[in-house]
Tab-separated table of C-alpha atoms and ligand atoms in Angstrom:
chain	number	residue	atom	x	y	z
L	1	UNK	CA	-3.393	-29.650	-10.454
L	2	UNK	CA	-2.289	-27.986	-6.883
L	3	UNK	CA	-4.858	-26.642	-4.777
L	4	UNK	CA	-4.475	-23.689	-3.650
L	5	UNK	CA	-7.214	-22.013	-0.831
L	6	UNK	CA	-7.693	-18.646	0.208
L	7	UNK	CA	-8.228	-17.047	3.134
L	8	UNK	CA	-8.939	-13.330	2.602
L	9	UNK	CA	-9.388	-10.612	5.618
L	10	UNK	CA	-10.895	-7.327	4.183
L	11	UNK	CA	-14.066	-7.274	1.929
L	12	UNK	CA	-13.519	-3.297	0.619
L	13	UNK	CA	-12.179	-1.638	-2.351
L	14	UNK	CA	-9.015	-3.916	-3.078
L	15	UNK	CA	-10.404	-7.346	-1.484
L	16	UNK	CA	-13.924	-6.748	-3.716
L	17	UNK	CA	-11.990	-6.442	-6.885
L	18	UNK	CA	-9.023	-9.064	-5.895
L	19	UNK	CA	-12.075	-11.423	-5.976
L	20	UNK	CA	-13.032	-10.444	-8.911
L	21	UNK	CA	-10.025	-11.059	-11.063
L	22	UNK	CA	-9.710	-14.644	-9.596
L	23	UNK	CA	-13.229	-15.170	-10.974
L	24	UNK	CA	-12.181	-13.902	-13.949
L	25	UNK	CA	-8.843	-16.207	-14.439
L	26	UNK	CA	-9.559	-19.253	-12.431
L	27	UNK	CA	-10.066	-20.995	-16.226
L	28	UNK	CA	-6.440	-19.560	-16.725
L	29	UNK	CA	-4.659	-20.024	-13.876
L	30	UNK	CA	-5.912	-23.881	-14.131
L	31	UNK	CA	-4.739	-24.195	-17.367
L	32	UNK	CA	-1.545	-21.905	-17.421
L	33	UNK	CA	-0.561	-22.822	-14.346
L	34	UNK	CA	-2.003	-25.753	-12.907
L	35	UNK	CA	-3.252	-24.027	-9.814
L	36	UNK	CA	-6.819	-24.605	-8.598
L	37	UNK	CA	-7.574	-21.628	-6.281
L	38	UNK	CA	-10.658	-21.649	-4.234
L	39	UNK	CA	-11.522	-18.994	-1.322
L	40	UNK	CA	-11.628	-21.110	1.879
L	41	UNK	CA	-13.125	-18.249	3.826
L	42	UNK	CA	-13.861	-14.276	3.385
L	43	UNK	CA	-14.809	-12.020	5.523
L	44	UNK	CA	-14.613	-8.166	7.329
L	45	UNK	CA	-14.921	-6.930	10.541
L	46	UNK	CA	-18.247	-7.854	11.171
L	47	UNK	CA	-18.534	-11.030	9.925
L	48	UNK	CA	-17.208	-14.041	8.238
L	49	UNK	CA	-18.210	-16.900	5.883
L	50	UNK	CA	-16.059	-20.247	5.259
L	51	UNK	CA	-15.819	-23.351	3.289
L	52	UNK	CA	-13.756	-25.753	2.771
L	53	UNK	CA	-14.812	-26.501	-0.681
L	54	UNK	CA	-15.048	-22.870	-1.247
L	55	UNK	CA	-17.448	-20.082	-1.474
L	56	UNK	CA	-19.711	-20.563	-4.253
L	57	UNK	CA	-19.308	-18.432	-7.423
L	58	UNK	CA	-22.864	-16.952	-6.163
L	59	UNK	CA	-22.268	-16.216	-2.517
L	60	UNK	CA	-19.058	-14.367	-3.622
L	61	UNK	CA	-21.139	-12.220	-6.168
L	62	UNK	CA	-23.558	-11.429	-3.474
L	63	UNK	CA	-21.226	-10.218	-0.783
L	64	UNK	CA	-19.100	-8.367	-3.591
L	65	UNK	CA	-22.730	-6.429	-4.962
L	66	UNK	CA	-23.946	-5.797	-1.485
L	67	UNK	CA	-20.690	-4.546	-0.247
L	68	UNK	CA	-20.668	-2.282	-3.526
L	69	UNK	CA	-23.709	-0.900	-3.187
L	70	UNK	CA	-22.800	0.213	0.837
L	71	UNK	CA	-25.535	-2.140	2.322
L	72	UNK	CA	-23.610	-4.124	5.349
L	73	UNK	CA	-23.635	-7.591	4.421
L	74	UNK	CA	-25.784	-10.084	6.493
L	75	UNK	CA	-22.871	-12.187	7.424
L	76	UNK	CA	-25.263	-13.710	9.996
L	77	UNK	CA	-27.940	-15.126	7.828
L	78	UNK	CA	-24.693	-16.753	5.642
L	79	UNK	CA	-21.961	-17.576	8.677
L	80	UNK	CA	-20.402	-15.738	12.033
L	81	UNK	CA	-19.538	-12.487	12.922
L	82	UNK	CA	-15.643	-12.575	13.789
L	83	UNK	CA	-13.903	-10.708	16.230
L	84	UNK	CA	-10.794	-12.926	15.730
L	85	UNK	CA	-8.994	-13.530	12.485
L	86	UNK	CA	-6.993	-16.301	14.033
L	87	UNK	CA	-9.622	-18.345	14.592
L	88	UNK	CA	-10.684	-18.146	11.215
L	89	UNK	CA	-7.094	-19.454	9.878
L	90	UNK	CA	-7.231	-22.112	12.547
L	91	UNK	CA	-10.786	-23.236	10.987
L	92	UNK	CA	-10.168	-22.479	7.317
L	93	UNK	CA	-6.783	-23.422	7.075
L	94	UNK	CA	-5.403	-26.424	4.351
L	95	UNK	CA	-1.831	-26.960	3.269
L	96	UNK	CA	-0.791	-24.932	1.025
L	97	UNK	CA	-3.035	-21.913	2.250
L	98	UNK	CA	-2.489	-18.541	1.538
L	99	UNK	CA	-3.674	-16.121	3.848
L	100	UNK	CA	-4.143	-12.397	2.094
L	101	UNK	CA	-4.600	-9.177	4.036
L	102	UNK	CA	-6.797	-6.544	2.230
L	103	UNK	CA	-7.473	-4.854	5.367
L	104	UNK	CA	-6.132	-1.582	6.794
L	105	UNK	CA	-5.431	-2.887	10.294
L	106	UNK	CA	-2.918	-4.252	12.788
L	107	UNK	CA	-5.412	-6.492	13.929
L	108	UNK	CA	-4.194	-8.897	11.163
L	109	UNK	CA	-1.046	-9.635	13.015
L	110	UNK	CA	-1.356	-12.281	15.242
L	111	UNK	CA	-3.692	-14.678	12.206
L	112	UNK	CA	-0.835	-13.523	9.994
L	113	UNK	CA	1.599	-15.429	12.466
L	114	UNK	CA	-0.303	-18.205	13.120
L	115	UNK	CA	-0.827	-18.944	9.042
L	116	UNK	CA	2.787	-18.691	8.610
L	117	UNK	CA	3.744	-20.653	11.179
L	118	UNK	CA	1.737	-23.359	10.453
L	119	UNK	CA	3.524	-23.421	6.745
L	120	UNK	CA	0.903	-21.506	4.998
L	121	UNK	CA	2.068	-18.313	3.096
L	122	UNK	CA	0.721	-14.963	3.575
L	123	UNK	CA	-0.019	-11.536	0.869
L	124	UNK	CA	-0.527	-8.328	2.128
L	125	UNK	CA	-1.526	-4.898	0.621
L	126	UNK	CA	-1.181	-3.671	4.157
L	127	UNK	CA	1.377	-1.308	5.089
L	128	UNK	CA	0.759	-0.891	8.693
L	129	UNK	CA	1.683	-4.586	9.887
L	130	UNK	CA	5.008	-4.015	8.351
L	131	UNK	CA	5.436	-1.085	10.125
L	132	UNK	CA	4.726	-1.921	13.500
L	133	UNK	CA	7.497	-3.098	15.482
L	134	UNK	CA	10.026	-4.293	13.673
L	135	UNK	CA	10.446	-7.922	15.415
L	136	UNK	CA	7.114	-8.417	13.781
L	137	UNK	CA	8.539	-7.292	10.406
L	138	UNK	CA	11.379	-9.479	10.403
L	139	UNK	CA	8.805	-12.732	11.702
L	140	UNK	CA	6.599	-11.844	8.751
L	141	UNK	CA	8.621	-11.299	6.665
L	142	UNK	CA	11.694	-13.575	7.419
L	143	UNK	CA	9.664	-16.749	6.782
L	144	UNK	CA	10.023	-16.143	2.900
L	145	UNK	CA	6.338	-17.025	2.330
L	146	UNK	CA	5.484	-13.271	2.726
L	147	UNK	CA	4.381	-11.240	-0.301
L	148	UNK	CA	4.063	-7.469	0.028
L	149	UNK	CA	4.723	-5.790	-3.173
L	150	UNK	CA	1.674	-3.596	-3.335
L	151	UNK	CA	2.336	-2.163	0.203
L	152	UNK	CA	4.789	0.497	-1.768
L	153	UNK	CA	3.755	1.959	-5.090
L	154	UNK	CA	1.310	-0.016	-5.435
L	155	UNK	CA	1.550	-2.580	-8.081
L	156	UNK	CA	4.733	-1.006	-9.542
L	157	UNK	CA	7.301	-3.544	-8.466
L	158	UNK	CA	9.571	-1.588	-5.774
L	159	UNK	CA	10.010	-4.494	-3.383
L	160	UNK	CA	10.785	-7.206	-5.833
L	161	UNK	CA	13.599	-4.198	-6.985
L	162	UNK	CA	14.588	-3.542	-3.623
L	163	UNK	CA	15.421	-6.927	-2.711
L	164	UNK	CA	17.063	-7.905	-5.997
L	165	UNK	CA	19.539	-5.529	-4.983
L	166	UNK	CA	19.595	-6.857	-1.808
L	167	UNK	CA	20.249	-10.281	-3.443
L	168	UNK	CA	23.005	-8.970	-5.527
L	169	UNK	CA	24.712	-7.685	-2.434
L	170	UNK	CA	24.656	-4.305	-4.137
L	171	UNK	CA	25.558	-1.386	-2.144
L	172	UNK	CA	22.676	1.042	-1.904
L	173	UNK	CA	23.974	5.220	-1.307
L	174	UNK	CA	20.572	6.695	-1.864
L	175	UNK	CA	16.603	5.990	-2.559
L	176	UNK	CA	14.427	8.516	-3.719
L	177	UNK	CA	10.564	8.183	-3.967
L	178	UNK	CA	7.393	9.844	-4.563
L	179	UNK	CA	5.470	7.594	-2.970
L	180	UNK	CA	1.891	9.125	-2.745
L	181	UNK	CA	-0.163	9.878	-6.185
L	182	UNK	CA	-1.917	12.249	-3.969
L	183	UNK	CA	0.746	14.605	-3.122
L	184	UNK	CA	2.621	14.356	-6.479
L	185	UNK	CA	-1.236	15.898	-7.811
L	186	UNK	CA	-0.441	18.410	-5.367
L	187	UNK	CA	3.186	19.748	-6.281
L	188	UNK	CA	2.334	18.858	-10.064
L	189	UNK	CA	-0.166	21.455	-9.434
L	190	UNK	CA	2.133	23.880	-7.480
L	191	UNK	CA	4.460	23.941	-10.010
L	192	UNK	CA	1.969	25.068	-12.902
L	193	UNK	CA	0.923	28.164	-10.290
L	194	UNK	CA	-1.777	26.838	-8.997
L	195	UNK	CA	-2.629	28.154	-4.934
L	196	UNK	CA	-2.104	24.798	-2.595
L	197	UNK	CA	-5.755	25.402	-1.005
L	198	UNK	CA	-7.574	25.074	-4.644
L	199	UNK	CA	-5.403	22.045	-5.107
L	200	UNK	CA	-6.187	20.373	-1.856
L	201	UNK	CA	-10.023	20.898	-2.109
L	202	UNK	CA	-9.637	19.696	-5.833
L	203	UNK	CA	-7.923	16.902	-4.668
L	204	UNK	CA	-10.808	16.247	-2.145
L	205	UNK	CA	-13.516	16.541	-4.933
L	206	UNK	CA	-11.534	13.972	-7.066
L	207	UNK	CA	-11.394	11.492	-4.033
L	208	UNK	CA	-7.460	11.463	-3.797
L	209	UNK	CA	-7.246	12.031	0.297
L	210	UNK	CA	-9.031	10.896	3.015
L	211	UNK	CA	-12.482	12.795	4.327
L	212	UNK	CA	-10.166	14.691	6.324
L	213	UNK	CA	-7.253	15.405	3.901
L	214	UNK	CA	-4.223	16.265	6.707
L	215	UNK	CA	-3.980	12.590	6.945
L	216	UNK	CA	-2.613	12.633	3.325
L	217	UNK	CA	-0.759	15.893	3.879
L	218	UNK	CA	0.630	14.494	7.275
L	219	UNK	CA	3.184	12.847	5.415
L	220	UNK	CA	2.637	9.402	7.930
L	221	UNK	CA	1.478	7.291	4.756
L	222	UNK	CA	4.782	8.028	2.701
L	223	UNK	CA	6.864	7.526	5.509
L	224	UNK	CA	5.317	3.693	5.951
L	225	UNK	CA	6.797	3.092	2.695
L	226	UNK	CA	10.051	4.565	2.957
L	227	UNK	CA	10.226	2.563	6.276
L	228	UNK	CA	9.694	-0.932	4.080
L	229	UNK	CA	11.579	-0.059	1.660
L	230	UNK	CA	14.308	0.288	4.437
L	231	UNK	CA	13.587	-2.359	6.224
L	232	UNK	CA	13.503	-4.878	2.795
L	233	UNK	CA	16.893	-3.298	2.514
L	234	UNK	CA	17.875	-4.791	6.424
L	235	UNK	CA	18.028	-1.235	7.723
L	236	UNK	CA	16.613	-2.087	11.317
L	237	UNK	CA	14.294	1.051	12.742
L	238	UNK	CA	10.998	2.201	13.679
L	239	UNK	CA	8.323	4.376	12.290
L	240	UNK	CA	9.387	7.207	14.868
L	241	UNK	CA	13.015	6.769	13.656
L	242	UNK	CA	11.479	8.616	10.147
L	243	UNK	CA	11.796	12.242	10.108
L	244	UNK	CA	8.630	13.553	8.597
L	245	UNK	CA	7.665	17.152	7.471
L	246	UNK	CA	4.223	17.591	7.685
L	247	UNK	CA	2.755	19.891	4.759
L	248	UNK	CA	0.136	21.296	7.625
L	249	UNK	CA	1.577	23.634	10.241
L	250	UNK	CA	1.284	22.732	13.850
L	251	UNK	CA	-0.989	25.486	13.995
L	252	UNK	CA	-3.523	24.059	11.866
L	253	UNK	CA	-3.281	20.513	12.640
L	254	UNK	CA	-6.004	20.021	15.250
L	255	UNK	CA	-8.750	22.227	14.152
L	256	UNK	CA	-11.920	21.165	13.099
L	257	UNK	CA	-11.984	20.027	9.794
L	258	UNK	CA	-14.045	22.996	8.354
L	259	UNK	CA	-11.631	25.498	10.065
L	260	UNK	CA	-9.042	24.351	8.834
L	261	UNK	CA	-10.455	24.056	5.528
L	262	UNK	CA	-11.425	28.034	6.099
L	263	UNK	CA	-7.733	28.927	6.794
L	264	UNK	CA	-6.103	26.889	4.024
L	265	UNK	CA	-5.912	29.945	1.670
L	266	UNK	CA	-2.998	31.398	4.674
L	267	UNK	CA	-0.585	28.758	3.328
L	268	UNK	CA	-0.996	29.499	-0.139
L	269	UNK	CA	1.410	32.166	-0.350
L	270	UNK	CA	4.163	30.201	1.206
L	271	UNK	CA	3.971	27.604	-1.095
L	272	UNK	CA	4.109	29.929	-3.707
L	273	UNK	CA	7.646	31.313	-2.209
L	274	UNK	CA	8.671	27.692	-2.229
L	275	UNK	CA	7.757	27.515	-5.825
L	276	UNK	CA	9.242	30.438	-7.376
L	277	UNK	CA	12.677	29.795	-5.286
L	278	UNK	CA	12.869	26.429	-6.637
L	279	UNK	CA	12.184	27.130	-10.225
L	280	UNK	CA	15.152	30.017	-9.953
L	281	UNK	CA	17.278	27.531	-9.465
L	282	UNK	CA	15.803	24.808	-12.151
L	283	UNK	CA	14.268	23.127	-9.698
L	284	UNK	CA	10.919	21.303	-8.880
L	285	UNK	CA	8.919	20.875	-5.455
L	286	UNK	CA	8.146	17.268	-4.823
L	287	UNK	CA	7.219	15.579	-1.555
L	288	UNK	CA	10.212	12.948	-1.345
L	289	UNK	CA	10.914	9.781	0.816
L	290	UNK	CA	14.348	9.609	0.844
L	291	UNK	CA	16.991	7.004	2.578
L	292	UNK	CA	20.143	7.822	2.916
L	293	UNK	CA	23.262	7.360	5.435
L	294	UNK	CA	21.352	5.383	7.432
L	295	UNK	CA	18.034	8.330	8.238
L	296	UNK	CA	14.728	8.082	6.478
L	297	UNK	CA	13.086	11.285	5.751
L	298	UNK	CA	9.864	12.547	4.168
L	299	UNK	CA	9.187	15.844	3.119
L	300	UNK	CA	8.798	18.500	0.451
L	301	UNK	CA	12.501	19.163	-1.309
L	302	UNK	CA	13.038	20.960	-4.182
L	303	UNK	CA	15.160	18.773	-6.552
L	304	UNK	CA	16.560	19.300	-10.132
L	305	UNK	CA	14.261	19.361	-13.071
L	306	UNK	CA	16.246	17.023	-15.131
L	307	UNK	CA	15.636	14.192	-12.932
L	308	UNK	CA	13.416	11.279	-13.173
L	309	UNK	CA	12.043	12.898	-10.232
L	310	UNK	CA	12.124	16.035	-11.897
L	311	UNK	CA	9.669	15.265	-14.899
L	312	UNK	CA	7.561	13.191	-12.859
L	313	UNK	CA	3.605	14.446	-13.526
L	314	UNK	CA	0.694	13.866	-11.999
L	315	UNK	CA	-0.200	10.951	-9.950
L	316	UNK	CA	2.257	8.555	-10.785
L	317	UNK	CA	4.783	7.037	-8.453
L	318	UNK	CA	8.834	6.605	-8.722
L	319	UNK	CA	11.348	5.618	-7.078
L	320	UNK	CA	15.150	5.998	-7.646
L	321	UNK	CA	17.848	3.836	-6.483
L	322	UNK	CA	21.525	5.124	-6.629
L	323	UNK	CA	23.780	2.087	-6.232
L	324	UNK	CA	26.883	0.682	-6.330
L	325	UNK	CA	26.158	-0.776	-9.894
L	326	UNK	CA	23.340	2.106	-10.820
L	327	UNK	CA	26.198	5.109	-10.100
L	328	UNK	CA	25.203	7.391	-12.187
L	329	UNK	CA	21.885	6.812	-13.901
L	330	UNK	CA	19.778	5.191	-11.092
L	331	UNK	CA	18.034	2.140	-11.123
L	332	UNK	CA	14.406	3.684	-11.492
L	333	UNK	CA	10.412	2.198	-11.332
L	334	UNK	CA	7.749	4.379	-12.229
L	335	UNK	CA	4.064	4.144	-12.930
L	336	UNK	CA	0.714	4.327	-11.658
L	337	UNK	CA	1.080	4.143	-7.560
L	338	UNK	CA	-2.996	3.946	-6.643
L	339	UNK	CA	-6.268	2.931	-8.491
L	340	UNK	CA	-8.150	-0.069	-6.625
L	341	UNK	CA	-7.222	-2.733	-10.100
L	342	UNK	CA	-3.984	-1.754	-10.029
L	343	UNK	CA	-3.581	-2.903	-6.127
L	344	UNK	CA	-5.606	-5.905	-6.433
L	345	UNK	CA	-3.144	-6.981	-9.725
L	346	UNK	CA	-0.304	-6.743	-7.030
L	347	UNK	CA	-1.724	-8.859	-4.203
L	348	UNK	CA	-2.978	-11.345	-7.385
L	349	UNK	CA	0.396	-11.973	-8.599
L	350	UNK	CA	2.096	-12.314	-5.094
L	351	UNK	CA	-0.381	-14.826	-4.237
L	352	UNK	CA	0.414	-16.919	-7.727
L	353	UNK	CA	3.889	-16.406	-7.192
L	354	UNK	CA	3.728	-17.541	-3.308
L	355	UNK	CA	1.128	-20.456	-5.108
L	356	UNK	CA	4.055	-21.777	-7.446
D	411	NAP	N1	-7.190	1.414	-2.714
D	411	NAP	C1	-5.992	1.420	-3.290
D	411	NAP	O1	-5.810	1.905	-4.400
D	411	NAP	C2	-4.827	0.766	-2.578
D	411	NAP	C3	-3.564	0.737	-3.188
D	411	NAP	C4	-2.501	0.075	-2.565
D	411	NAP	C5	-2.708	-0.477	-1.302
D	411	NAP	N2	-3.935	-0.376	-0.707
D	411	NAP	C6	-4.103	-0.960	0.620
D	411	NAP	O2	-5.023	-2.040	0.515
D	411	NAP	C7	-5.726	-2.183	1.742
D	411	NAP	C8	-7.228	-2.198	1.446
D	411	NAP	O3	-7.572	-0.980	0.794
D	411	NAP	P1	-9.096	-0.680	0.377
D	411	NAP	O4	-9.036	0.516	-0.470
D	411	NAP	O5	-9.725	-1.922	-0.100
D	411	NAP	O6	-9.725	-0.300	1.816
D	411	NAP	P2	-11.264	-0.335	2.251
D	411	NAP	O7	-12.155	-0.201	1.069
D	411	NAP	O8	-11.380	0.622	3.387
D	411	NAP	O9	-11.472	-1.850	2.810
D	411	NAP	C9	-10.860	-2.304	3.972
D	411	NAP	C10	-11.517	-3.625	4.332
D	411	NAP	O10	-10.809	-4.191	5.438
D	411	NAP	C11	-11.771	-4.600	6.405
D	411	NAP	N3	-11.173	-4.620	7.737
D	411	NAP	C12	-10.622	-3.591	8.427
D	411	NAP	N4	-10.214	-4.021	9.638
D	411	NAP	C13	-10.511	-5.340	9.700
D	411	NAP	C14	-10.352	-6.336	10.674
D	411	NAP	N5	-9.787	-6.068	11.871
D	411	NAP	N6	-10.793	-7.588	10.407
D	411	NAP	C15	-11.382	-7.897	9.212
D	411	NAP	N7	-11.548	-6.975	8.233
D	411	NAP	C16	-11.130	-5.725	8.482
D	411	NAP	C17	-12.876	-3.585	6.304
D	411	NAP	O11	-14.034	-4.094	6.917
D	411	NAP	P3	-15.187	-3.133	7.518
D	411	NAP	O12	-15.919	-2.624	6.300
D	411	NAP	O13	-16.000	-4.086	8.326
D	411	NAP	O14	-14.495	-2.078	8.279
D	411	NAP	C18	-12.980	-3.497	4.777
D	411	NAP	O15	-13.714	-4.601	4.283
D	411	NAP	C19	-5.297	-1.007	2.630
D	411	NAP	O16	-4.304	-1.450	3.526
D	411	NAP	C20	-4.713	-0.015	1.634
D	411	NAP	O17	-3.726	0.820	2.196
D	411	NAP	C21	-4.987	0.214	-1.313
């Protein structure tokens, strides 16, 4: 049986129900597949708890159902508060470690460097490590003990795609993606008439943006993901090097929240032009990541109905990859790109595959 320990920054949505399903399987993945995992040491930013024989079944549940319920945990009464993720790999680390990043932070970098270079492997449903510099994408990533899938579409498996064609030395001419459920609510909404402020505020109501929803309709989110999808590729660039098109006008991007809530309605129009020009031509609006002589862009493009991209609905994510050996029908993944399970079943099956 291989022994397998976990170190696991981030105790939120993802890292609460990643913890979870390896309660759930442990009997399974011991049996199935010989693999003994045990988490070596949890924490968030406040505070961390580690043991080398692992956390108890019970201290787990407790930090899970106060961390549900919104009440900080007491890290203190249980182990430290941590400023510095490093030193928790440097205390919690055992061969054959894997180190997983449920956070939403850069800070992650320099404990994701250390694990890997001492031999350990590393799983990430972080996008914004991967799109830092891209020296630090190529150290993370360039070890080959570096799982990432859910950082694009979530659990739907892009980046296993993306470098099987890489493997295959195929030649890649075009990607196309909708890469955020919450915008593809948006322009499936558009496109059955509906004005884009009622949208956005239903959107709100449902939970699908941030409190302050221009960081969804900024566009920066999608363009993460086209960059890794460019850089698993080997395109070499930077964040900036990604054209984005903003859905919010410069005029409206600073406001306070509530004013520019108040002045949404002045767009609706607009995006009703866009509408009714694209569906004269048997067309749809999407918001599309696309890669292709080289530039990344992001924006909203109105593309042919009778594409995958076309007749995508709803939340869902896709992504289209027109290649030397997909010429005319594209290679194309689709399915649910958000939903906290979902995400936590991608980091859980990097981390078996990095375990085997
Ligand atoms: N939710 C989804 O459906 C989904 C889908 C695909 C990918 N993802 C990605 O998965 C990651 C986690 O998402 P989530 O929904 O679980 O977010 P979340 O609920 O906001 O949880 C984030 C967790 O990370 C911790 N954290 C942040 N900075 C940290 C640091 N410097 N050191 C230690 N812990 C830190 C937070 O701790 P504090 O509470 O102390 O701040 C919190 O426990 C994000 O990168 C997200 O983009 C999410």
């Amino acid at each position: 049986m291989k022994q397998v320990p976990l170190i696991i920054f981030g105790a939120g949505k993802v890292g609460r129900a990643l913890v979870r399903q390896f309660a759930e399987s442990a009997d399974l993945h011991r049996d199935r597949d010989r693999l003994n995992f045990r988490i070596v040491a949890w924490c968030d930013r406040e505070g961390a708890v580690v043991d080398e024989d692992g956390l108890s079944a019970e201290m787990l549940t407790t930090i899970t159902a106060a961390m549900a319920d919104g009440t900080a945990f007491p890290w203190s009464e249980y182990g430290n508060e941590q400023d510095d993720l490093a030193a928790i790999v440097d205390v919690a680390g055992l061969d054959g470690s894997i180190v997983v990043d449920v956070t939403a932070s850069d800070a992650t970098v320099p404990a994701l460097t250390l694990a890997l270079r001492r031999g350990y492997s590393a799983a990430t449903a972080n996008k914004i490590p991967l799109t830092g510099p891209q020296a630090i994408f190529d150290r993370l990533t360039g070890s080959g003990r570096f799982g990432y899938e859910t950082t694009v579409g979530s659990a739907v498996p892009i980046i296993a795609a993306t470098q099987g064609l890489v493997r295959a030395v195929d030649r890649v001419d075009t990607v196309q993606g909708a890469l955020s459920g919450t915008l593809g609510f948006l322009c499936t909404g558009l496109q059955a008439g509906q004005p884009f402020s009622a949208l956005v505020e239903e959107a709100m109501r449902r939970g699908y943006t941030e409190p302050d929803p221009r960081i969804d309709l900024g566009g920066v989110d999608v363009a993460r993901k086209a960059l890794i999808i460019a850089r698993t590729l080997g395109w070499k660039m930077e964040l900036a090097d990604v054209t984005v098109a903003s859905l919010v006008p410069p005029e409206l991007a600073d406001l306070p929240l509530a004013y520019f809530l108040a002045r949404l309605p002045e767009l609706d129009a607009g995006f009703a032009a866009q509408v009714a020009e694209a569906t004269g031509q048997d067309k749809v609006l999407r918001y599309v990541a696309e890669l292709r002589d080289g530039k990344a862009t992001v924006g909203l493009q109105a593309v042919p109905r009778a594409t995958a991209l076309g007749q995508l609905q709803g939340n869902d994510n896709l992504v289209a990859f027109h290649t030397r050996y997909y010429p005319d029908t594209p290679l194309v993944l689709q399915g649910r790109g958000a939903g906290v399970e979902a995400a936590a079943a991608g980091v859980h099956a990097d981390i078996v595959a990095l375990a085997k």
